[in-house]
Amino acid sequence: MSRAGLPLSPTSSLPPLRSLVSLNEEKIFSALDNLQEIYCPVSLSRAVKSQLEHGKAHNILPEQTADSGYVSEDDLCPDEDIIDPECAIDALRADVFERNFAIRWLTTLIARVEELKLDDEDEHELIVDKASFILASFTAPAEEDEEEDTGITRDFSFELTKGSDVQKAVTINVRLNDAPQTTTDHTDVGLQSWGASIVFSDSICTTPDRFSLTKDALGPSPRIIELGAGTGLVSLVLAKGLPHLGITNATLIATDYHSAVLANLEANIQLTEAEVKACPLDWSAPILAAPLDKPANVLVATDVIYAPEHAMWLRNCATLLLAPGGVFWLLMTIRPNGRFEAVVDSVEAAFQGTSPKNPEGRHLAILSMENVEKRRGIGRGDESGYKLFRIGWA
Ligand SMILES: C[S@@+](CC[C@H](N)C(=O)[O-])C[C@H]1O[C@@H](n2cnc3c(N)ncnc32)[C@H](O)[C@@H]1O
């Protein structure tokens, strides 16, 4: 990454692969993150632009929403003097010399990965996966063929700890359709599993008690709703994991507002053979028809805050959905550079002071917040870490 938070060109940033012994994991993963940023174009900032334009068209933006520059511009590259991150990345992506350099570097890395001296053997595999994922983007079909693109299938495994005995861990496997490589619709960011969903899934499996995922805490037939579920990774992991924790009668509902994302979510539920219902829900205009007509004991949401109004929409939505005594786990991704800087503190702001009240006169508040570190090899280059919020009735 450059100081401006923009990816660097492959020729100026990729470490030479002449002697792999001298390269450490950090350098390799940082180079791969940089390439992923350039060549894997599912882009949150484009999603924000499209979503805000959609909001303007439907008059759903709050009046006081600050014009953050991209709201009011019609062109992705409005002013030659201002470096627009999307334009800079588009220019890098279009550069054939840079692209060929990146392809050569990636193929060499995959061919010689075993020569890398790494602490953890699994990291060889992670490096090959990540490099292959980026390479696959170079062979993505042209725009007219895009509807044929069904994405790639990705397998996730998490070790679920049962009780305090780590020896009793079981492996939770989830298979997903993940991230078609190019798209003309920039709001379909939910076709990809983002780092936060992987980190959250791993955390709930490693320490389920910490998330009150016990029969005692949840009761005999809990309802769990995921907001902005995307590929549905978290719901699928919960569906597979809860029975191992003695919770056999849970209702799991994974929601999203985007039709293509919901279709992919349905496909993922079939692929993993999980007991999850997919259901449309737009935080900006929630409709609480069945199966959303009964309150949830647990709400979960990962990487759903990337525009100024998201935190407030989610707060209002959660106020309608959360049962008395319920908990809302929100894992927010921190992107400290560029346009997402503005939303970094928006959750704290949304849950302060004048939140709406439920019929009992209570409002939702942040009960605790914990900083969660970014994990090596997980998430995109512009993510610096996460904030885990436990939200409940005050
Ligand atoms: C960055 S993706 C994260 C997806 C998934 N939670 C993950 O961590 O991989 C954001 C998700 O929020 C959904 N989303 C954005 N705006 C929404 C809205 N107004 N109502 C419901 N879902 C929305 C998107 O469709 C997308 O699936």
mmCIF file of C-alpha atoms in Angstrom, residues 311 332 343-353 366 369 371 387 389:
data_model
loop_
_atom_site.group_PDB
_atom_site.id
_atom_site.type_symbol
_atom_site.label_atom_id
_atom_site.label_comp_id
_atom_site.label_asym_id
_atom_site.label_seq_id
_atom_site.Cartn_x
_atom_site.Cartn_y
_atom_site.Cartn_z
ATOM 1 C CA ALA A 311 -25.175 2.139 11.542
ATOM 2 C CA MET A 332 -17.355 -3.954 12.071
ATOM 3 C CA VAL A 343 -17.717 5.639 9.189
ATOM 4 C CA VAL A 344 -15.153 4.303 11.664
ATOM 5 C CA ASP A 345 -16.982 5.781 14.708
ATOM 6 C CA SER A 346 -20.505 5.674 13.288
ATOM 7 C CA VAL A 347 -21.657 2.707 15.385
ATOM 8 C CA GLU A 348 -20.771 4.440 18.665
ATOM 9 C CA ALA A 349 -22.556 7.580 17.425
ATOM 10 C CA ALA A 350 -25.698 5.705 16.356
ATOM 11 C CA PHE A 351 -26.161 3.951 19.687
ATOM 12 C CA GLN A 352 -25.636 7.043 21.839
ATOM 13 C CA GLY A 353 -28.414 9.186 23.232
ATOM 14 C CA ILE A 366 -23.417 -0.847 23.188
ATOM 15 C CA MET A 369 -16.665 -3.185 22.491
ATOM 16 C CA ASN A 371 -10.800 -4.416 19.153
ATOM 17 C CA LYS A 387 -14.428 -3.792 16.250
ATOM 18 C CA PHE A 389 -19.751 -4.760 19.494
#
